[in-house]
Short mmCIF file of C-alpha atoms and ligand atoms in Angstrom, two decimals:
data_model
loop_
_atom_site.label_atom_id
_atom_site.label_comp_id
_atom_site.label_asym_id
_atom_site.label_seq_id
_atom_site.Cartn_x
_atom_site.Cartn_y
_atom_site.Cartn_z
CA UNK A 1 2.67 -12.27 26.31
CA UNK A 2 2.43 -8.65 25.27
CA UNK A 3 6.38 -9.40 23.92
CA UNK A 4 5.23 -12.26 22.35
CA UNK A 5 2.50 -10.40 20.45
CA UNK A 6 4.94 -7.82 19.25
CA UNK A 7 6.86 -10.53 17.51
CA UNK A 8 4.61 -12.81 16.40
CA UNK A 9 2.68 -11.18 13.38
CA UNK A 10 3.35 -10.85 9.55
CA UNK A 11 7.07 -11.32 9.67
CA UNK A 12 6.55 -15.16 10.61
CA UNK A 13 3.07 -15.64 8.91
CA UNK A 14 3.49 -13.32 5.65
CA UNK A 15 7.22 -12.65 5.24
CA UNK A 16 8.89 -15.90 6.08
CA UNK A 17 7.18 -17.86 3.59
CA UNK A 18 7.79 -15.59 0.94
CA UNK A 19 11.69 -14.56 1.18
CA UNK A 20 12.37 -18.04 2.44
CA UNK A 21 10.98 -19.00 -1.33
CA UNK A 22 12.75 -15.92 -3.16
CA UNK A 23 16.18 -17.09 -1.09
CA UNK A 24 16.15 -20.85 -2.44
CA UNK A 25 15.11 -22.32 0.74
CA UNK A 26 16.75 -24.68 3.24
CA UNK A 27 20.14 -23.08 3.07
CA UNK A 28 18.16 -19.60 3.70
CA UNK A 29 16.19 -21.25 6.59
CA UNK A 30 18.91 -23.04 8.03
CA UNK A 31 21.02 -19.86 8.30
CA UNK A 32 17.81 -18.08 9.91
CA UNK A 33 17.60 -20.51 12.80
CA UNK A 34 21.43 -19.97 13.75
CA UNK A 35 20.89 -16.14 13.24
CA UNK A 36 17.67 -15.99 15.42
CA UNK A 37 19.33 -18.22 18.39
CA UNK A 38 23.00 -16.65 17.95
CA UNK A 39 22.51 -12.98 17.35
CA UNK A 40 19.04 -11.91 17.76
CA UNK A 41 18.25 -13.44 20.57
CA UNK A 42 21.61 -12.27 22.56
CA UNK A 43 20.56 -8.71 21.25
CA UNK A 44 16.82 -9.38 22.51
CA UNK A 45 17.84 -10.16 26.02
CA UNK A 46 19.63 -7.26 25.90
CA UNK A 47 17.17 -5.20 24.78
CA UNK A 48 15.21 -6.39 27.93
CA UNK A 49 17.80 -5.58 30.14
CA UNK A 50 18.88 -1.91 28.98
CA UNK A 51 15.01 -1.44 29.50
CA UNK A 52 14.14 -2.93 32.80
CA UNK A 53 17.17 -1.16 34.02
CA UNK A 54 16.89 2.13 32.90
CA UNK A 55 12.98 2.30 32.64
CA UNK A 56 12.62 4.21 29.92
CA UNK A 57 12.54 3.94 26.38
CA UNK A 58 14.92 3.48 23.74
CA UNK A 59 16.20 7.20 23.01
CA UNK A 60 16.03 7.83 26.53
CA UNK A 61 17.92 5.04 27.37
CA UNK A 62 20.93 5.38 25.15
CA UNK A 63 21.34 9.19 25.95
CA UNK A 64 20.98 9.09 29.58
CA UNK A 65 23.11 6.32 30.29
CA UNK A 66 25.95 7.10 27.54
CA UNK A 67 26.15 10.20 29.87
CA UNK A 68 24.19 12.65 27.63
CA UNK A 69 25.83 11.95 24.72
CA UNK A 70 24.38 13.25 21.52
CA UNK A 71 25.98 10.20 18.91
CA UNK A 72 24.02 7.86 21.14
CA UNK A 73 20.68 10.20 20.99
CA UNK A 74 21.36 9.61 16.89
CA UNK A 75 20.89 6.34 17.22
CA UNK A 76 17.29 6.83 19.17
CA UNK A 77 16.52 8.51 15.98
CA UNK A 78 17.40 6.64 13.51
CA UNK A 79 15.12 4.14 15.19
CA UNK A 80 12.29 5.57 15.48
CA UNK A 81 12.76 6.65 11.74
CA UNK A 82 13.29 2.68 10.70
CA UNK A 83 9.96 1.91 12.85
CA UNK A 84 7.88 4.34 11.03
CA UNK A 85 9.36 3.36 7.99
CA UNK A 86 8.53 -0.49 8.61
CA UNK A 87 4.92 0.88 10.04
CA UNK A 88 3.95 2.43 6.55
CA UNK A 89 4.61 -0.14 4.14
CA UNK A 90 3.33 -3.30 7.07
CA UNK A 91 0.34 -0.96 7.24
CA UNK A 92 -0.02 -1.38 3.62
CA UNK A 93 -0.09 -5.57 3.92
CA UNK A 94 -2.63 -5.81 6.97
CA UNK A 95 -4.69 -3.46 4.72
CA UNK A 96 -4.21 -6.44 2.74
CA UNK A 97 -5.79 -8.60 5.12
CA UNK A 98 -8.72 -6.73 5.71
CA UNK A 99 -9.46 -6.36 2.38
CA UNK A 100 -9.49 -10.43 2.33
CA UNK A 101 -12.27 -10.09 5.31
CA UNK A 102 -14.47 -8.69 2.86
CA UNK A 103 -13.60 -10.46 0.46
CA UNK A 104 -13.56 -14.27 1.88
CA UNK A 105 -17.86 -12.77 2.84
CA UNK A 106 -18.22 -12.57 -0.70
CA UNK A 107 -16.60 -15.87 -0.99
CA UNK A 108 -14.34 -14.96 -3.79
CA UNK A 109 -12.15 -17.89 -3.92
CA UNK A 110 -15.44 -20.58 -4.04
CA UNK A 111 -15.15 -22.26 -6.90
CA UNK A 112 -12.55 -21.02 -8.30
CA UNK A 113 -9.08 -22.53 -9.45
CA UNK A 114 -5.99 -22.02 -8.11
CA UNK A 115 -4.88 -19.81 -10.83
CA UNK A 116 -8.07 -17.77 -10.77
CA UNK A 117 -7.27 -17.51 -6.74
CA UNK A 118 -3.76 -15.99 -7.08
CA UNK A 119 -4.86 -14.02 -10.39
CA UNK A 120 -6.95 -12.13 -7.52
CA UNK A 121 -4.66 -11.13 -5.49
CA UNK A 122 -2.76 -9.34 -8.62
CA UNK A 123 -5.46 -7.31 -8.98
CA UNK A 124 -6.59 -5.75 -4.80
CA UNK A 125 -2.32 -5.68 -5.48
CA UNK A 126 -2.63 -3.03 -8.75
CA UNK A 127 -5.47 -1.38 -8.03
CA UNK A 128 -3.89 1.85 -6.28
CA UNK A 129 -7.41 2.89 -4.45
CA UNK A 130 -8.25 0.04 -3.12
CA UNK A 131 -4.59 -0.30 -1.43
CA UNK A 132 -4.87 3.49 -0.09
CA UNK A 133 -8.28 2.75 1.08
CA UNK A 134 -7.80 -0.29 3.21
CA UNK A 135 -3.93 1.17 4.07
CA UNK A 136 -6.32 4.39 5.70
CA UNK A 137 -8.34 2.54 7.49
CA UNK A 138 -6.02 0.25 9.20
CA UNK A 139 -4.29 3.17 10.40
CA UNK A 140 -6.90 4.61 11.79
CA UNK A 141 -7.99 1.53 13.75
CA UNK A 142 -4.16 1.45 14.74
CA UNK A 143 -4.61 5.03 15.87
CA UNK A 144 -7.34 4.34 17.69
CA UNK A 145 -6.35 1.75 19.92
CA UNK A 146 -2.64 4.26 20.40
CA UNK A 147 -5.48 6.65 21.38
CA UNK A 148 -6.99 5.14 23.95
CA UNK A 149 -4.28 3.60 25.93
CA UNK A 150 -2.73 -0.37 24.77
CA UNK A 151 -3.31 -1.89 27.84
CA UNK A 152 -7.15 -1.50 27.96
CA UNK A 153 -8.69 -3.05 24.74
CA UNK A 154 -6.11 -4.75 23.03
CA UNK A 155 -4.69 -6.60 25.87
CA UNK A 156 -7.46 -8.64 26.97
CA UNK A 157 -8.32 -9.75 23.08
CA UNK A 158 -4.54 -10.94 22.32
CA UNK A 159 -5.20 -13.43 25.24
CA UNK A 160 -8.31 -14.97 23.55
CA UNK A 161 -7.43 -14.19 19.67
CA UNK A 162 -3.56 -14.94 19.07
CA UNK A 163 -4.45 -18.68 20.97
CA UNK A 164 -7.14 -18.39 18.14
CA UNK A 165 -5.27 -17.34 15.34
CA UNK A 166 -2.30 -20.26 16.75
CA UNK A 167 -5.07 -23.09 16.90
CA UNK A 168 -6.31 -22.05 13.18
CA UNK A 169 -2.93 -22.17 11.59
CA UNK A 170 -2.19 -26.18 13.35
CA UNK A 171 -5.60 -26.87 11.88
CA UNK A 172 -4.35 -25.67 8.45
CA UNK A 173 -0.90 -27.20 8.52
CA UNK A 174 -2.29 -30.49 9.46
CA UNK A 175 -4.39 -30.51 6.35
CA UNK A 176 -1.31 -29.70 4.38
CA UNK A 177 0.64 -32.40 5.78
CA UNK A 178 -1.82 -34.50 3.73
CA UNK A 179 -1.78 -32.33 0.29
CA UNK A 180 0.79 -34.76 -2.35
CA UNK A 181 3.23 -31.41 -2.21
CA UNK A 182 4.54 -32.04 1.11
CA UNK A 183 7.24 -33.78 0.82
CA UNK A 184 8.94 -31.57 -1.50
CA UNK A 185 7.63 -28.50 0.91
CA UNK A 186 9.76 -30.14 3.53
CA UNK A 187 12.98 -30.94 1.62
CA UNK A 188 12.61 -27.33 -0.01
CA UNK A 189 12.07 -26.11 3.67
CA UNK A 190 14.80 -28.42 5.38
CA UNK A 191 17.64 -29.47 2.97
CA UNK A 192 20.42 -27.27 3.01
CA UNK A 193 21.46 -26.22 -0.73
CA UNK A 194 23.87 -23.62 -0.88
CA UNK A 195 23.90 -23.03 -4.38
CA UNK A 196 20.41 -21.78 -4.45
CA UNK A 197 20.98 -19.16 -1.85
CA UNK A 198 20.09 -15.91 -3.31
CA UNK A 199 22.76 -12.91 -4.33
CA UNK A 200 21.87 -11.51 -0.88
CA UNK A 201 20.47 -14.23 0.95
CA UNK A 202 22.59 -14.37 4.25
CA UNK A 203 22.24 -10.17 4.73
CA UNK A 204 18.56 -11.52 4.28
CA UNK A 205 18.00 -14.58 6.55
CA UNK A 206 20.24 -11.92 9.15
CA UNK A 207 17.17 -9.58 8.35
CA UNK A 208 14.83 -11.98 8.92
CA UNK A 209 16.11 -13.53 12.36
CA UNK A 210 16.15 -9.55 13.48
CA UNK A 211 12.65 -8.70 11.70
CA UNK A 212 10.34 -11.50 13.12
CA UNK A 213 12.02 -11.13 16.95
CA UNK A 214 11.26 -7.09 16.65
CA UNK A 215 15.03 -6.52 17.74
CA UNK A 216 17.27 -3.79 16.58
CA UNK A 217 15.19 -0.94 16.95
CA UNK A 218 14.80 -0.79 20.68
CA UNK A 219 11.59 -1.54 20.90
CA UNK A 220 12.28 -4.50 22.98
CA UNK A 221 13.68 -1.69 25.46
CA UNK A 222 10.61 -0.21 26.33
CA UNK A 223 8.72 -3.66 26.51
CA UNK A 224 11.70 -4.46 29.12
CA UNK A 225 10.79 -1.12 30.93
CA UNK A 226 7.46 -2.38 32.08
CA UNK A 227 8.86 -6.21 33.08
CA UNK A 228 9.33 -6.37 36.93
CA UNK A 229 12.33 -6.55 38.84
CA UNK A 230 12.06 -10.59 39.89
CA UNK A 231 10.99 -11.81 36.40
CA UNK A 232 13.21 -14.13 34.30
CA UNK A 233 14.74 -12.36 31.04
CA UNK A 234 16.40 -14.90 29.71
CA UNK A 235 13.90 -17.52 30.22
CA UNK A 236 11.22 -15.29 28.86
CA UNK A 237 13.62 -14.16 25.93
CA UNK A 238 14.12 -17.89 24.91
CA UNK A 239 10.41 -18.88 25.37
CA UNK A 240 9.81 -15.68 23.07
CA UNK A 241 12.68 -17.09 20.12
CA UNK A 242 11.34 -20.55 20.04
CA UNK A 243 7.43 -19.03 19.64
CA UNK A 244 8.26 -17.15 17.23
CA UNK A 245 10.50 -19.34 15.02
CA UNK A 246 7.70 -22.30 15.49
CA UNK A 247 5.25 -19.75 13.74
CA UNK A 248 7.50 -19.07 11.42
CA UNK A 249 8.13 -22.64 10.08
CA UNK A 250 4.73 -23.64 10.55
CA UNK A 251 3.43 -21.29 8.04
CA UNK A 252 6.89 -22.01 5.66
CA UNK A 253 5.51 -25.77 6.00
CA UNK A 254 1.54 -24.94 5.64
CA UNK A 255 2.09 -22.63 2.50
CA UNK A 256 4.88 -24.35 0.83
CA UNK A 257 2.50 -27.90 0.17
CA UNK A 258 0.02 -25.67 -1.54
CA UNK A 259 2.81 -24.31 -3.82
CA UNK A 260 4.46 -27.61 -4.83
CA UNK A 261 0.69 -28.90 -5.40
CA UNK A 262 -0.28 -26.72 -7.36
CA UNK A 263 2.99 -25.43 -9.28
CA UNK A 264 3.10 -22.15 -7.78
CA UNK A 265 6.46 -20.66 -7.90
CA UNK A 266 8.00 -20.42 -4.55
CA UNK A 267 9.26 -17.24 -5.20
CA UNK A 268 5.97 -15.68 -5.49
CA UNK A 269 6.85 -12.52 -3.45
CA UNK A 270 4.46 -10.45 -0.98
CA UNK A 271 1.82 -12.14 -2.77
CA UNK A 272 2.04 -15.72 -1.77
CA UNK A 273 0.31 -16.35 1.69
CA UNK A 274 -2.51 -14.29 0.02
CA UNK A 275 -2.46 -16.74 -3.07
CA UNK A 276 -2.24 -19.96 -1.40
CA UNK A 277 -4.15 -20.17 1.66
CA UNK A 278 -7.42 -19.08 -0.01
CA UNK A 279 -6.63 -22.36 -2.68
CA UNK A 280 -6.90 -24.77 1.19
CA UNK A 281 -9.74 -22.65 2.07
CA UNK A 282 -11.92 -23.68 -1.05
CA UNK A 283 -11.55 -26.81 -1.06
CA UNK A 284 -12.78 -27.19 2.95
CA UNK A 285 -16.17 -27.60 3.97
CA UNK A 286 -17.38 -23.88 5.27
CA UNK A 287 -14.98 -22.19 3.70
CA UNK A 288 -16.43 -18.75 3.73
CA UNK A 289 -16.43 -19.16 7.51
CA UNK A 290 -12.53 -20.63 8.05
CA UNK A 291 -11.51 -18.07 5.15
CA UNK A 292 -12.88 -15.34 6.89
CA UNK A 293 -11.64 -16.32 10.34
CA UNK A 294 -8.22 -16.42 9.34
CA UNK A 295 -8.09 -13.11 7.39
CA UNK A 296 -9.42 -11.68 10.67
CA UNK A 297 -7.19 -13.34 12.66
CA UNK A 298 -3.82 -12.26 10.99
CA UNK A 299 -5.69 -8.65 10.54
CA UNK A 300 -5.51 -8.80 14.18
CA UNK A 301 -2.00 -10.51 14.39
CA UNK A 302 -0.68 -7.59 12.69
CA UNK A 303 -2.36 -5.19 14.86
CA UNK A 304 -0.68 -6.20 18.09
CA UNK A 305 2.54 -5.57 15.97
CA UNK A 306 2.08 -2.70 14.53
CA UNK A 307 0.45 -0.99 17.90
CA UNK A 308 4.10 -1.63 18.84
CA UNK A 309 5.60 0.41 16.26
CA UNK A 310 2.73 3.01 16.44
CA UNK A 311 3.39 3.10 20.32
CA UNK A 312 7.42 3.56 20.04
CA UNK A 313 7.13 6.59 17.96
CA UNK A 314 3.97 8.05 20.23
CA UNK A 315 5.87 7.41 23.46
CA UNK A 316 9.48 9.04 22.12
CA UNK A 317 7.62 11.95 20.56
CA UNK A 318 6.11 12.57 23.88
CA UNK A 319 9.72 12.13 25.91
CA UNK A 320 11.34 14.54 23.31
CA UNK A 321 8.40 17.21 22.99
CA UNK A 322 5.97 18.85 25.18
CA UNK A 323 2.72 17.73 23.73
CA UNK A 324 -0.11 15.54 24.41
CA UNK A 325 -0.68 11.95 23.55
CA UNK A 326 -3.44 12.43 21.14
CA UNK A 327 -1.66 15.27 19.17
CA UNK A 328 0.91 12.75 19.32
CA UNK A 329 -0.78 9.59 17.96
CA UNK A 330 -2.55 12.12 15.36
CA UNK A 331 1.23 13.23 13.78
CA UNK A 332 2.44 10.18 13.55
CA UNK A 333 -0.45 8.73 11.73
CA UNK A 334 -0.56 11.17 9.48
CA UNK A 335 3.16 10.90 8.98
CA UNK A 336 2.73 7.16 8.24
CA UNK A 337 0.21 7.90 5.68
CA UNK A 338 2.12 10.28 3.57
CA UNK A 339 4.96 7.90 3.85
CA UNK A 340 2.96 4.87 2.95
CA UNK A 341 1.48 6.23 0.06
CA UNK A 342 4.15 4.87 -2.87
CA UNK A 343 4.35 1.55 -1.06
CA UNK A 344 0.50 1.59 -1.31
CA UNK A 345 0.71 2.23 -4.73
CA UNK A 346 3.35 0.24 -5.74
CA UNK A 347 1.50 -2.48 -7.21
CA UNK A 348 -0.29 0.12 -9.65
CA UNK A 349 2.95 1.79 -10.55
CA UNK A 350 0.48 4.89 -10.51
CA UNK A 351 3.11 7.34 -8.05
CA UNK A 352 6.83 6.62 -9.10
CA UNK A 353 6.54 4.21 -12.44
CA UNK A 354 10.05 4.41 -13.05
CA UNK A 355 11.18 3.23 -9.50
CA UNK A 356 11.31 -0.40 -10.50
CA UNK A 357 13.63 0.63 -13.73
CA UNK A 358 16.00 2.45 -11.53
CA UNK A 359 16.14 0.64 -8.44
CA UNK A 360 15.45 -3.20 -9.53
CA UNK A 361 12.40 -3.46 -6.79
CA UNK A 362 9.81 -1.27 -6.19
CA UNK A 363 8.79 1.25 -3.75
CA UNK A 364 7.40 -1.24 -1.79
CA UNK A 365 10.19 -3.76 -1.92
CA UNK A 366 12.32 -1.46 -1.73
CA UNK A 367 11.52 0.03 1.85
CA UNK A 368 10.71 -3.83 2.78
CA UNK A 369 14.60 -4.62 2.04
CA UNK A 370 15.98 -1.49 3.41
CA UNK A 371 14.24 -1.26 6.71
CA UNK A 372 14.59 -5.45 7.45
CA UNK A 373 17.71 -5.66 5.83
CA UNK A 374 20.19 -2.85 6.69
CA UNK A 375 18.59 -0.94 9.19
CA UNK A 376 17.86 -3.60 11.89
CA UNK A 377 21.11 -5.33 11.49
CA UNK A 378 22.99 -1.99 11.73
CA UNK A 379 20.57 -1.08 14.69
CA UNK A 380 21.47 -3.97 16.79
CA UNK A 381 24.62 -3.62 15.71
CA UNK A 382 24.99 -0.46 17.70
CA UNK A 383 22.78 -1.37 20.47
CA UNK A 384 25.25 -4.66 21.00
CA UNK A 385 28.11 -2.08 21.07
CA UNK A 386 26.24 0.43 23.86
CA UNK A 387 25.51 -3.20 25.91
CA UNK A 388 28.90 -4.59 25.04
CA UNK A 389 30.98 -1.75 25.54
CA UNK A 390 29.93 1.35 26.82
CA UNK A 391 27.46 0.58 29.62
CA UNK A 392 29.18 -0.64 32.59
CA UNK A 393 29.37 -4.27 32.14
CA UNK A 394 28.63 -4.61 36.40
CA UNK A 395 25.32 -3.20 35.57
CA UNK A 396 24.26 -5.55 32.58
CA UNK A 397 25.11 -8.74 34.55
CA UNK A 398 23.27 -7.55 37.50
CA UNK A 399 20.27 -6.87 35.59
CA UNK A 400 20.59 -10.24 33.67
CA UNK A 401 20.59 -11.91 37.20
CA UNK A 402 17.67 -11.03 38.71
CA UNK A 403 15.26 -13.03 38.75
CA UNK A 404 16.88 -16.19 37.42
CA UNK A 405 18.78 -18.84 39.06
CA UNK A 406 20.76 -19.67 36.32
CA UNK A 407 23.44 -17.17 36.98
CA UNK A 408 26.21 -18.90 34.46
CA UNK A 409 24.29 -18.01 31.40
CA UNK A 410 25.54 -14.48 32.07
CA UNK A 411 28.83 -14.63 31.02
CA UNK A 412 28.27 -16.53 27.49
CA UNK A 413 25.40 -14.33 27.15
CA UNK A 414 27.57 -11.34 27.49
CA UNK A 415 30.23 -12.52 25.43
CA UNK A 416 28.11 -13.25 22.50
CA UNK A 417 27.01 -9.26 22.65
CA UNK A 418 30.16 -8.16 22.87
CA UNK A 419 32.23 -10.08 20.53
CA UNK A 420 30.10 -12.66 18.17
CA UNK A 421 27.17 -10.54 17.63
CA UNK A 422 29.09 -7.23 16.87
CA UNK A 423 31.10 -9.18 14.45
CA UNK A 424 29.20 -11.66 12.98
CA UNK A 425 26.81 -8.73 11.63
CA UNK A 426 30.25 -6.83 10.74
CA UNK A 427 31.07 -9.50 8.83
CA UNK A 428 28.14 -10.18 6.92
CA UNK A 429 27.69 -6.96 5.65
CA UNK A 430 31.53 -6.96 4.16
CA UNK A 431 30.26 -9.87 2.37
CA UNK A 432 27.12 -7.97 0.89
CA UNK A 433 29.50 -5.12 0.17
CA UNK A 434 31.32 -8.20 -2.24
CA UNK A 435 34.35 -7.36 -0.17
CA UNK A 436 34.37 -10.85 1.22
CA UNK A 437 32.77 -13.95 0.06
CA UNK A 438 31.43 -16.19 2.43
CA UNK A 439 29.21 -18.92 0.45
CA UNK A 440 32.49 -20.32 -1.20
CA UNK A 441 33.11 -21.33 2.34
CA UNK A 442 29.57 -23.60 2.15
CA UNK A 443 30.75 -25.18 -0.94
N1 LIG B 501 8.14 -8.79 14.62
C1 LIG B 501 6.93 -8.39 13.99
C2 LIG B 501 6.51 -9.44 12.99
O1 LIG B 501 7.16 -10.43 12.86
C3 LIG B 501 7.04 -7.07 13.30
C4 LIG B 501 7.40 -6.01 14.24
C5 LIG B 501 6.70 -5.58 15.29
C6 LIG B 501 8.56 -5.28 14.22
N2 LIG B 501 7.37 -4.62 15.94
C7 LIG B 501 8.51 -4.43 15.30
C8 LIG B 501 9.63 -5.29 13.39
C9 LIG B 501 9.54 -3.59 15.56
C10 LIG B 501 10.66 -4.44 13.65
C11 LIG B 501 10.62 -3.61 14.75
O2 LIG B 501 5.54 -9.30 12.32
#
């Protein structure tokens, strides 16, 4: 469940929604199912394995099993570096969602219209110190919980709250089933149209699959670390993929109605869940009260993701130096801060104005693509290569084995890590590099 909680947060509720829409759609949706259940989830059972077998974490692993070698250590760091990357600017959004605590109390989106709803959101989005303030004070709460050990508090409220925050979101979808939009959410969602795939919508939907599972930057590894010798990792990895992908489309199919109801653009960017859900809320009797639940509730889906990200860097920094957890916790905080900061402010355009000129997305955006993008893809990439190829493939099966009865899934399941995951993610970055192209293939 604690898995689970790592990869169910703002990558299925926020980020779906909103990069399905900027991709086109179906053909971006479709292609994110196949990724999730063909790649990802080969590379998440691996990730379980490398960690229940070598029971440590990531860095650890890699170098002590690769026989001390110092390439593999590299790629320890360049993970952690991606996951504090991904925790500044996802630090930023569930600021976001406290922020809309407050404000669903002060019931800003009662009688309001749909336009005046979303032209709220633009402004918490450009008004840089609001953003820092709400950013800080996340990460302190974040901190907090690092502080004082994960397994204590935050445990025993992700059994009652994510159930909570699951029941809220049917509640909501089943009200947008009846909203005159759905239909043409579902064939936006569903049908298959190649033509409006974005200029970089596979490398995306390949993000995306790798994003929402948590895979790539071996911080499935240490989750594996703590799982017991006789329980099932395949089982558990597929129960984990089909949670997570259900979230994922139920929010696509709860926030796309409201858009084609209301003549929203799909490709409203970071904005959209933000802009949407708030129009549902006002129009249901005690709407303060639902509003104001739900913020909460993906405040506190977030922070049973981002405690994972927090945690990763906490627990290498301790394996690589000789300090104490709280020092720890108190660096990498701080760290995240000063790193957050232009992503914070990237709605204002009050830190690097230019950035949008020069780059074609802003700070913001522009860590959002890199991190989900490249770096998880290329992660994975190397972790299927360590699982594939240089551990001792004796070992992997073993691991895989115990504790399941379904022994044959270990051979396909090793095959697709050494050969179609490796590939397949070699091959889809050629085709973002334009050496290749692969959508002519669709047509
Ligand atoms: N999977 C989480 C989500 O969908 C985000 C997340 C948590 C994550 N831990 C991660 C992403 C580690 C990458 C790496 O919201």
């Amino acid at each position: 469940m604690a898995t689970a909680g790592s990869a169910i947060g703002l990558g299925s509720l926020w980020r779906f929604p909103y990069v399905a829409g900027e991709n086109g759609g179906g053909a971006f949706v479709l292609l994110y199912l196949i990724f999730t259940f063909l790649i990802g989830l080969p590379v998440f059972i691996g990730e379980l394995v490398l960690g229940r077998y070598s029971q440590k974490s990531a860095l650890l692993s890699y170098y002590e099993l690769s026989n001390n070698s110092s390439n593999w250590r590299i790629l320890g760091w360049l993970n952690v570096f991606s996951c504090l990357l991904i925790l500044s600017y996802y630090s930023v959004v569930s600021g976001w969602c406290l922020s809309y605590v407050i404000m669903s109390l002060n019931k800003f989106s009662v009688g309001r219209s749909a336009d005046e709803i979303k032209e709220v959101f633009t402004v918490l989005y450009s008004s840089p110190g609001i953003n820092l303030f709400w950013f800080g004070i996340f990460l302190l709460i974040n901190m907090g919980i690092v502080f004082s050990g994960v397994r204590k508090g935050i445990e025993h409220w992700a059994k009652i709250l994510m159930p909570g925050l699951f029941l809220s979101l049917m509640g909501l979808f089943c009200y947008a089933v009846s909203l005159p939009g759905f239909k043409d959410a579902l064939i936006f969602t569903f049908k298959p149209d190649f033509h409006r795939l974005g200029a970089s919508g596979i490398l995306n939907a390949l993000g995306m699959a790798f994003f929402t599972l948590s895979v790539g930057l071996g911080i499935i590894v240490t989750y594996g670390s703590y799982m017991k010798k006789d329980e099932n990792i395949p089982y558990n990895g597929t129960l984990i993929a089909f949670m997570t992908v259900f979230v994922s489309l139920i929010s696509a199919l709860t926030i796309f109605p409201i858009v084609f109801t209301f003549g929203f653009p799909p490709e409203g960017g970071p904005g959209l869940v933000f802009q949407t859900l708030p129009v549902l809320f006002a129009k249901l009797p005690a709407s303060i009260l639902i509003s104001t639940i739900f913020f909460a509730l993906l405040f506190f889906a977030a922070l049973t993701s981002t405690i994972s990200l927090l945690e990763t860097i906490v627990a290498n920094m301790l394996d690589l130096f000789n300090m104490n957890r709280k020092t720890a916790t108190m660096i990498a905080a701080a760290l995240t801060f000063v790193i957050g900061i232009p992503s914070a402010l990237s709605g204002s355009e009050s830190l690097f104005p230019t950035w949008k000129l020069i780059y074609g997305k802003n700070f913001f955006d522009t860590v959002n693509y890199l991190t989900a993008s490249w770096f998880m893809p290329i992660g994975g990439l190397f972790i299927t290569i360590f699982l594939g190829w240089r551990l001792d493939k004796a070992i992997s099966m073993r691991e895989f084995n115990l504790g399941t009865k379904r022994r044959y899934l270990a051979i396909p399941w090793f095959f697709m890590l050494r050969w179609v995951a490796p590939v397949a993610v070699f091959i889809i970055i050629l085709q973002e590099t334009g050496l290749i192209n692969l959508t002519t293939l669709f047509y």
